[in-house]
């Protein structure tokens, strides 16, 4: 690869990383607001799955407006941020982990809810009530908020690759731990649960001829629609995860090329 090609590639990547976040934040915020309006409708207020989707949309808004904006500022407008503040460093990393985790946990609960709803056991279907949803969400939120709290302690300004005062995890054992933590706890576990719950729901629907709880016809139709929506959400989430992984790998590759 010639020097001119490398320069063009780096410039193109720079423009993409500048303009794509703007589009993501704007379009994502509009989509999240539409989801909030949809799932807060009167006829969905007593539906546990709709409640999970509503909470997920709210957390998506926080993710976009806080984490997304912070990421944009750090990458392109770092001069307006208190970059030398260790408190800001810790909070930025922590919030970037918490809000996406809260949103993901709601999608996990929604997929499990549809799995339990299509179960042949009445005992399992009792967990799909709105009262149970409130309790499960509180437990899930507490876990999502507490589990990454170690980042508030072990993130700070350290030297990385010869560059000092970089906001990163503490070098050594914790650096390895947090990498495994992010991969396993934030990615592998929730997406595995979503996949298993979705496949189980699909199998139970085929086995029971698309049986759902014996509600009225309107509720029956809503539940069937939410099951379809849940499948779409899981597929999109896993697709976006794959794309994000590919982008991260590509960024590491281009970084190595630019060094050469």
mmCIF file of C-alpha atoms in Angstrom:
data_model
loop_
_atom_site.group_PDB
_atom_site.id
_atom_site.type_symbol
_atom_site.label_atom_id
_atom_site.label_comp_id
_atom_site.label_asym_id
_atom_site.label_seq_id
_atom_site.Cartn_x
_atom_site.Cartn_y
_atom_site.Cartn_z
ATOM 1 C CA UNK A 1 0.000 0.000 0.000
ATOM 2 C CA UNK A 2 1.502 3.350 -1.115
ATOM 3 C CA UNK A 3 1.834 6.415 1.100
ATOM 4 C CA UNK A 4 -0.846 8.272 -0.877
ATOM 5 C CA UNK A 5 -3.283 5.375 -0.491
ATOM 6 C CA UNK A 6 -2.645 5.260 3.247
ATOM 7 C CA UNK A 7 -3.205 9.019 3.497
ATOM 8 C CA UNK A 8 -6.477 8.829 1.582
ATOM 9 C CA UNK A 9 -7.610 5.899 3.728
ATOM 10 C CA UNK A 10 -6.821 7.734 6.962
ATOM 11 C CA UNK A 11 -8.597 10.896 5.763
ATOM 12 C CA UNK A 12 -11.660 8.910 4.728
ATOM 13 C CA UNK A 13 -11.813 7.153 8.083
ATOM 14 C CA UNK A 14 -11.462 10.522 9.817
ATOM 15 C CA UNK A 15 -14.431 11.970 7.929
ATOM 16 C CA UNK A 16 -16.533 8.884 8.574
ATOM 17 C CA UNK A 17 -15.788 8.918 12.302
ATOM 18 C CA UNK A 18 -16.763 12.607 12.384
ATOM 19 C CA UNK A 19 -20.069 12.570 10.491
ATOM 20 C CA UNK A 20 -21.424 9.104 11.292
ATOM 21 C CA UNK A 21 -21.771 9.859 15.049
ATOM 22 C CA UNK A 22 -23.870 12.945 14.243
ATOM 23 C CA UNK A 23 -26.235 10.871 12.089
ATOM 24 C CA UNK A 24 -26.315 8.098 14.682
ATOM 25 C CA UNK A 25 -27.195 10.454 17.533
ATOM 26 C CA UNK A 26 -29.865 12.355 15.575
ATOM 27 C CA UNK A 27 -31.559 9.378 13.917
ATOM 28 C CA UNK A 28 -31.167 7.205 17.013
ATOM 29 C CA UNK A 29 -32.776 9.851 19.222
ATOM 30 C CA UNK A 30 -35.722 10.190 16.843
ATOM 31 C CA UNK A 31 -36.165 6.412 16.745
ATOM 32 C CA UNK A 32 -35.922 6.081 20.527
ATOM 33 C CA UNK A 33 -38.494 8.845 21.042
ATOM 34 C CA UNK A 34 -40.862 7.112 18.620
ATOM 35 C CA UNK A 35 -40.407 3.871 20.571
ATOM 36 C CA UNK A 36 -41.148 5.661 23.843
ATOM 37 C CA UNK A 37 -44.373 7.064 22.404
ATOM 38 C CA UNK A 38 -45.363 3.680 20.955
ATOM 39 C CA UNK A 39 -44.744 1.548 24.030
ATOM 40 C CA UNK A 40 -46.257 4.073 26.429
ATOM 41 C CA UNK A 41 -49.633 3.743 24.678
ATOM 42 C CA UNK A 42 -52.579 3.039 26.968
ATOM 43 C CA UNK A 43 -53.308 -0.421 25.559
ATOM 44 C CA UNK A 44 -49.710 -1.537 26.255
ATOM 45 C CA UNK A 45 -49.319 -0.288 29.802
ATOM 46 C CA UNK A 46 -50.231 -3.631 31.380
ATOM 47 C CA UNK A 47 -48.084 -5.690 29.011
ATOM 48 C CA UNK A 48 -44.779 -6.824 30.534
ATOM 49 C CA UNK A 49 -42.941 -7.150 27.216
ATOM 50 C CA UNK A 50 -44.029 -3.667 26.108
ATOM 51 C CA UNK A 51 -42.851 -2.334 29.472
ATOM 52 C CA UNK A 52 -39.392 -3.847 28.893
ATOM 53 C CA UNK A 53 -39.239 -2.333 25.409
ATOM 54 C CA UNK A 54 -40.285 1.044 26.816
ATOM 55 C CA UNK A 55 -37.514 0.966 29.407
ATOM 56 C CA UNK A 56 -35.024 -0.144 26.761
ATOM 57 C CA UNK A 57 -35.992 2.855 24.596
ATOM 58 C CA UNK A 58 -35.517 5.223 27.553
ATOM 59 C CA UNK A 59 -32.073 3.788 28.301
ATOM 60 C CA UNK A 60 -31.222 4.015 24.598
ATOM 61 C CA UNK A 61 -31.979 7.725 24.794
ATOM 62 C CA UNK A 62 -29.576 8.116 27.711
ATOM 63 C CA UNK A 63 -26.973 6.078 25.822
ATOM 64 C CA UNK A 64 -27.222 8.291 22.755
ATOM 65 C CA UNK A 65 -27.488 11.657 24.494
ATOM 66 C CA UNK A 66 -24.852 10.980 27.147
ATOM 67 C CA UNK A 67 -22.512 8.246 25.942
ATOM 68 C CA UNK A 68 -22.817 9.058 22.243
ATOM 69 C CA UNK A 69 -22.271 12.789 22.745
ATOM 70 C CA UNK A 70 -19.354 12.171 25.117
ATOM 71 C CA UNK A 71 -17.724 9.846 22.591
ATOM 72 C CA UNK A 72 -18.128 12.468 19.859
ATOM 73 C CA UNK A 73 -16.657 15.184 22.076
ATOM 74 C CA UNK A 74 -13.717 13.031 23.171
ATOM 75 C CA UNK A 75 -12.858 12.069 19.579
ATOM 76 C CA UNK A 76 -13.230 15.482 17.917
ATOM 77 C CA UNK A 77 -13.770 18.252 20.486
ATOM 78 C CA UNK A 78 -11.666 17.153 23.428
ATOM 79 C CA UNK A 79 -10.536 20.738 24.094
ATOM 80 C CA UNK A 80 -13.975 21.558 25.583
ATOM 81 C CA UNK A 81 -13.803 18.696 28.102
ATOM 82 C CA UNK A 82 -12.100 18.537 31.506
ATOM 83 C CA UNK A 83 -9.664 15.932 30.231
ATOM 84 C CA UNK A 84 -7.335 16.300 33.199
ATOM 85 C CA UNK A 85 -10.080 15.513 35.702
ATOM 86 C CA UNK A 86 -9.839 11.982 37.064
ATOM 87 C CA UNK A 87 -13.455 12.165 38.228
ATOM 88 C CA UNK A 88 -14.545 12.927 34.662
ATOM 89 C CA UNK A 89 -12.410 10.039 33.394
ATOM 90 C CA UNK A 90 -13.977 7.562 35.801
ATOM 91 C CA UNK A 91 -17.557 8.757 35.280
ATOM 92 C CA UNK A 92 -17.233 8.780 31.478
ATOM 93 C CA UNK A 93 -16.056 5.174 31.424
ATOM 94 C CA UNK A 94 -18.635 4.076 33.991
ATOM 95 C CA UNK A 95 -21.623 5.720 32.277
ATOM 96 C CA UNK A 96 -20.518 4.368 28.902
ATOM 97 C CA UNK A 97 -20.765 0.895 30.408
ATOM 98 C CA UNK A 98 -23.922 1.307 32.507
ATOM 99 C CA UNK A 99 -26.476 2.748 30.067
ATOM 100 C CA UNK A 100 -25.908 0.236 27.239
ATOM 101 C CA UNK A 101 -25.998 -2.547 29.825
ATOM 102 C CA UNK A 102 -29.343 -1.300 31.164
ATOM 103 C CA UNK A 103 -30.795 -1.215 27.657
ATOM 104 C CA UNK A 104 -29.463 -4.671 26.809
ATOM 105 C CA UNK A 105 -30.805 -6.144 30.037
ATOM 106 C CA UNK A 106 -34.302 -4.906 29.111
ATOM 107 C CA UNK A 107 -34.095 -6.687 25.751
ATOM 108 C CA UNK A 108 -32.944 -9.824 27.572
ATOM 109 C CA UNK A 109 -35.941 -9.576 29.901
ATOM 110 C CA UNK A 110 -38.274 -9.042 26.930
ATOM 111 C CA UNK A 111 -36.956 -12.149 25.161
ATOM 112 C CA UNK A 112 -37.267 -14.216 28.348
ATOM 113 C CA UNK A 113 -40.781 -12.822 28.889
ATOM 114 C CA UNK A 114 -41.924 -14.025 25.447
ATOM 115 C CA UNK A 115 -40.306 -17.396 26.134
ATOM 116 C CA UNK A 116 -42.219 -17.755 29.406
ATOM 117 C CA UNK A 117 -45.456 -16.502 27.826
ATOM 118 C CA UNK A 118 -45.418 -19.279 25.229
ATOM 119 C CA UNK A 119 -44.625 -21.923 27.849
ATOM 120 C CA UNK A 120 -47.164 -24.635 28.519
ATOM 121 C CA UNK A 121 -46.700 -24.200 32.271
ATOM 122 C CA UNK A 122 -49.004 -21.769 34.053
ATOM 123 C CA UNK A 123 -46.395 -21.399 36.783
ATOM 124 C CA UNK A 124 -43.878 -19.963 34.312
ATOM 125 C CA UNK A 125 -46.479 -17.724 32.666
ATOM 126 C CA UNK A 126 -47.140 -16.028 36.017
ATOM 127 C CA UNK A 127 -43.769 -14.315 35.586
ATOM 128 C CA UNK A 128 -45.099 -12.415 32.539
ATOM 129 C CA UNK A 129 -47.397 -10.101 34.536
ATOM 130 C CA UNK A 130 -46.663 -6.375 34.781
ATOM 131 C CA UNK A 131 -46.167 -6.701 38.550
ATOM 132 C CA UNK A 132 -43.459 -9.313 38.047
ATOM 133 C CA UNK A 133 -41.928 -7.159 35.297
ATOM 134 C CA UNK A 134 -41.505 -4.239 37.700
ATOM 135 C CA UNK A 135 -39.697 -6.445 40.203
ATOM 136 C CA UNK A 136 -37.472 -8.090 37.612
ATOM 137 C CA UNK A 137 -36.522 -4.735 36.116
ATOM 138 C CA UNK A 138 -35.499 -3.364 39.513
ATOM 139 C CA UNK A 139 -33.307 -6.404 40.166
ATOM 140 C CA UNK A 140 -31.804 -6.201 36.688
ATOM 141 C CA UNK A 141 -31.150 -2.463 37.029
ATOM 142 C CA UNK A 142 -29.382 -2.932 40.355
ATOM 143 C CA UNK A 143 -27.144 -5.628 38.864
ATOM 144 C CA UNK A 144 -26.406 -3.493 35.796
ATOM 145 C CA UNK A 145 -25.509 -0.464 37.934
ATOM 146 C CA UNK A 146 -23.440 -2.282 40.561
ATOM 147 C CA UNK A 147 -21.559 -4.809 38.407
ATOM 148 C CA UNK A 148 -19.348 -2.263 36.552
ATOM 149 C CA UNK A 149 -18.781 -0.087 39.650
ATOM 150 C CA UNK A 150 -15.192 -1.360 39.911
ATOM 151 C CA UNK A 151 -14.441 0.904 36.925
ATOM 152 C CA UNK A 152 -14.899 3.893 39.226
ATOM 153 C CA UNK A 153 -11.948 2.631 41.265
ATOM 154 C CA UNK A 154 -9.537 1.108 38.774
ATOM 155 C CA UNK A 155 -9.812 3.562 35.875
ATOM 156 C CA UNK A 156 -7.659 6.659 35.833
ATOM 157 C CA UNK A 157 -4.700 8.351 34.154
ATOM 158 C CA UNK A 158 -1.934 5.907 33.290
ATOM 159 C CA UNK A 159 0.846 5.558 30.730
ATOM 160 C CA UNK A 160 -0.095 3.527 27.657
ATOM 161 C CA UNK A 161 2.333 2.697 24.827
ATOM 162 C CA UNK A 162 4.676 5.418 25.970
ATOM 163 C CA UNK A 163 1.936 8.063 26.165
ATOM 164 C CA UNK A 164 1.285 9.407 29.648
ATOM 165 C CA UNK A 165 -1.954 10.676 31.238
ATOM 166 C CA UNK A 166 -4.296 8.464 29.221
ATOM 167 C CA UNK A 167 -7.700 7.610 30.683
ATOM 168 C CA UNK A 168 -7.482 3.810 30.720
ATOM 169 C CA UNK A 169 -7.798 0.882 33.088
ATOM 170 C CA UNK A 170 -5.050 0.198 35.594
ATOM 171 C CA UNK A 171 -2.273 -1.765 33.871
ATOM 172 C CA UNK A 172 -1.648 -5.333 34.914
ATOM 173 C CA UNK A 173 -4.122 -7.923 36.162
ATOM 174 C CA UNK A 174 -7.089 -5.547 36.178
ATOM 175 C CA UNK A 175 -6.578 -4.653 32.533
ATOM 176 C CA UNK A 176 -6.965 -8.325 31.625
ATOM 177 C CA UNK A 177 -9.911 -8.713 33.991
ATOM 178 C CA UNK A 178 -11.871 -5.752 32.606
ATOM 179 C CA UNK A 179 -11.334 -6.963 29.036
ATOM 180 C CA UNK A 180 -12.768 -10.378 29.931
ATOM 181 C CA UNK A 181 -15.516 -8.715 31.973
ATOM 182 C CA UNK A 182 -16.671 -6.589 29.046
ATOM 183 C CA UNK A 183 -16.629 -9.500 26.617
ATOM 184 C CA UNK A 184 -18.282 -12.087 28.874
ATOM 185 C CA UNK A 185 -20.644 -10.039 31.073
ATOM 186 C CA UNK A 186 -21.631 -7.313 28.598
ATOM 187 C CA UNK A 187 -21.706 -9.367 25.407
ATOM 188 C CA UNK A 188 -21.481 -13.146 25.643
ATOM 189 C CA UNK A 189 -23.933 -13.764 28.507
ATOM 190 C CA UNK A 190 -26.798 -11.409 27.476
ATOM 191 C CA UNK A 191 -26.697 -12.304 23.782
ATOM 192 C CA UNK A 192 -26.518 -16.021 24.578
ATOM 193 C CA UNK A 193 -29.601 -15.680 26.793
ATOM 194 C CA UNK A 194 -31.427 -13.749 24.054
ATOM 195 C CA UNK A 195 -30.543 -16.358 21.446
ATOM 196 C CA UNK A 196 -31.598 -19.308 23.618
ATOM 197 C CA UNK A 197 -34.833 -17.582 24.691
ATOM 198 C CA UNK A 198 -35.685 -16.700 21.086
ATOM 199 C CA UNK A 199 -35.052 -20.217 19.815
ATOM 200 C CA UNK A 200 -37.061 -21.674 22.706
ATOM 201 C CA UNK A 201 -39.938 -19.289 21.979
ATOM 202 C CA UNK A 202 -39.898 -20.243 18.310
ATOM 203 C CA UNK A 203 -39.908 -23.956 19.175
ATOM 204 C CA UNK A 204 -42.734 -23.563 21.680
ATOM 205 C CA UNK A 205 -44.837 -21.587 19.197
ATOM 206 C CA UNK A 206 -44.443 -24.284 16.559
ATOM 207 C CA UNK A 207 -45.200 -26.985 19.085
ATOM 208 C CA UNK A 208 -48.315 -25.299 20.459
ATOM 209 C CA UNK A 209 -49.658 -23.886 17.166
ATOM 210 C CA UNK A 210 -48.807 -20.287 18.146
ATOM 211 C CA UNK A 211 -50.520 -20.625 21.511
ATOM 212 C CA UNK A 212 -50.379 -17.636 23.865
ATOM 213 C CA UNK A 213 -52.067 -16.867 27.127
ATOM 214 C CA UNK A 214 -55.882 -16.981 27.024
ATOM 215 C CA UNK A 215 -56.452 -13.227 26.831
ATOM 216 C CA UNK A 216 -59.085 -11.407 24.882
ATOM 217 C CA UNK A 217 -58.626 -11.161 21.120
ATOM 218 C CA UNK A 218 -56.980 -7.716 21.303
ATOM 219 C CA UNK A 219 -54.446 -8.864 23.872
ATOM 220 C CA UNK A 220 -53.852 -12.013 21.848
ATOM 221 C CA UNK A 221 -52.978 -9.938 18.781
ATOM 222 C CA UNK A 222 -50.730 -7.609 20.798
ATOM 223 C CA UNK A 223 -48.814 -10.530 22.280
ATOM 224 C CA UNK A 224 -48.279 -12.073 18.856
ATOM 225 C CA UNK A 225 -47.019 -8.714 17.530
ATOM 226 C CA UNK A 226 -44.629 -8.325 20.454
ATOM 227 C CA UNK A 227 -43.258 -11.810 19.867
ATOM 228 C CA UNK A 228 -42.477 -10.860 16.265
ATOM 229 C CA UNK A 229 -40.954 -7.571 17.446
ATOM 230 C CA UNK A 230 -38.827 -9.424 19.948
ATOM 231 C CA UNK A 231 -37.452 -11.704 17.203
ATOM 232 C CA UNK A 232 -36.621 -8.659 15.067
ATOM 233 C CA UNK A 233 -34.966 -6.888 18.000
ATOM 234 C CA UNK A 234 -32.774 -9.867 18.841
ATOM 235 C CA UNK A 235 -31.737 -10.338 15.206
ATOM 236 C CA UNK A 236 -30.896 -6.633 14.840
ATOM 237 C CA UNK A 237 -28.985 -6.602 18.136
ATOM 238 C CA UNK A 238 -26.860 -9.576 17.147
ATOM 239 C CA UNK A 239 -26.287 -8.116 13.668
ATOM 240 C CA UNK A 240 -25.177 -4.773 15.121
ATOM 241 C CA UNK A 241 -22.913 -6.612 17.558
ATOM 242 C CA UNK A 242 -21.241 -8.401 14.650
ATOM 243 C CA UNK A 243 -20.850 -5.137 12.739
ATOM 244 C CA UNK A 244 -19.416 -3.371 15.780
ATOM 245 C CA UNK A 245 -16.915 -6.184 16.279
ATOM 246 C CA UNK A 246 -15.892 -5.941 12.637
ATOM 247 C CA UNK A 247 -15.469 -2.150 12.890
ATOM 248 C CA UNK A 248 -13.297 -2.471 15.992
ATOM 249 C CA UNK A 249 -11.150 -5.043 14.236
ATOM 250 C CA UNK A 250 -10.900 -2.786 11.192
ATOM 251 C CA UNK A 251 -9.849 0.167 13.349
ATOM 252 C CA UNK A 252 -7.050 -1.874 14.905
ATOM 253 C CA UNK A 253 -5.970 -3.003 11.426
ATOM 254 C CA UNK A 254 -5.873 0.526 10.007
ATOM 255 C CA UNK A 255 -4.086 1.761 13.089
ATOM 256 C CA UNK A 256 -1.345 -0.812 12.524
ATOM 257 C CA UNK A 257 -1.177 0.124 8.824
ATOM 258 C CA UNK A 258 -0.801 3.825 9.650
ATOM 259 C CA UNK A 259 2.029 2.997 12.040
ATOM 260 C CA UNK A 260 3.860 1.083 9.329
#
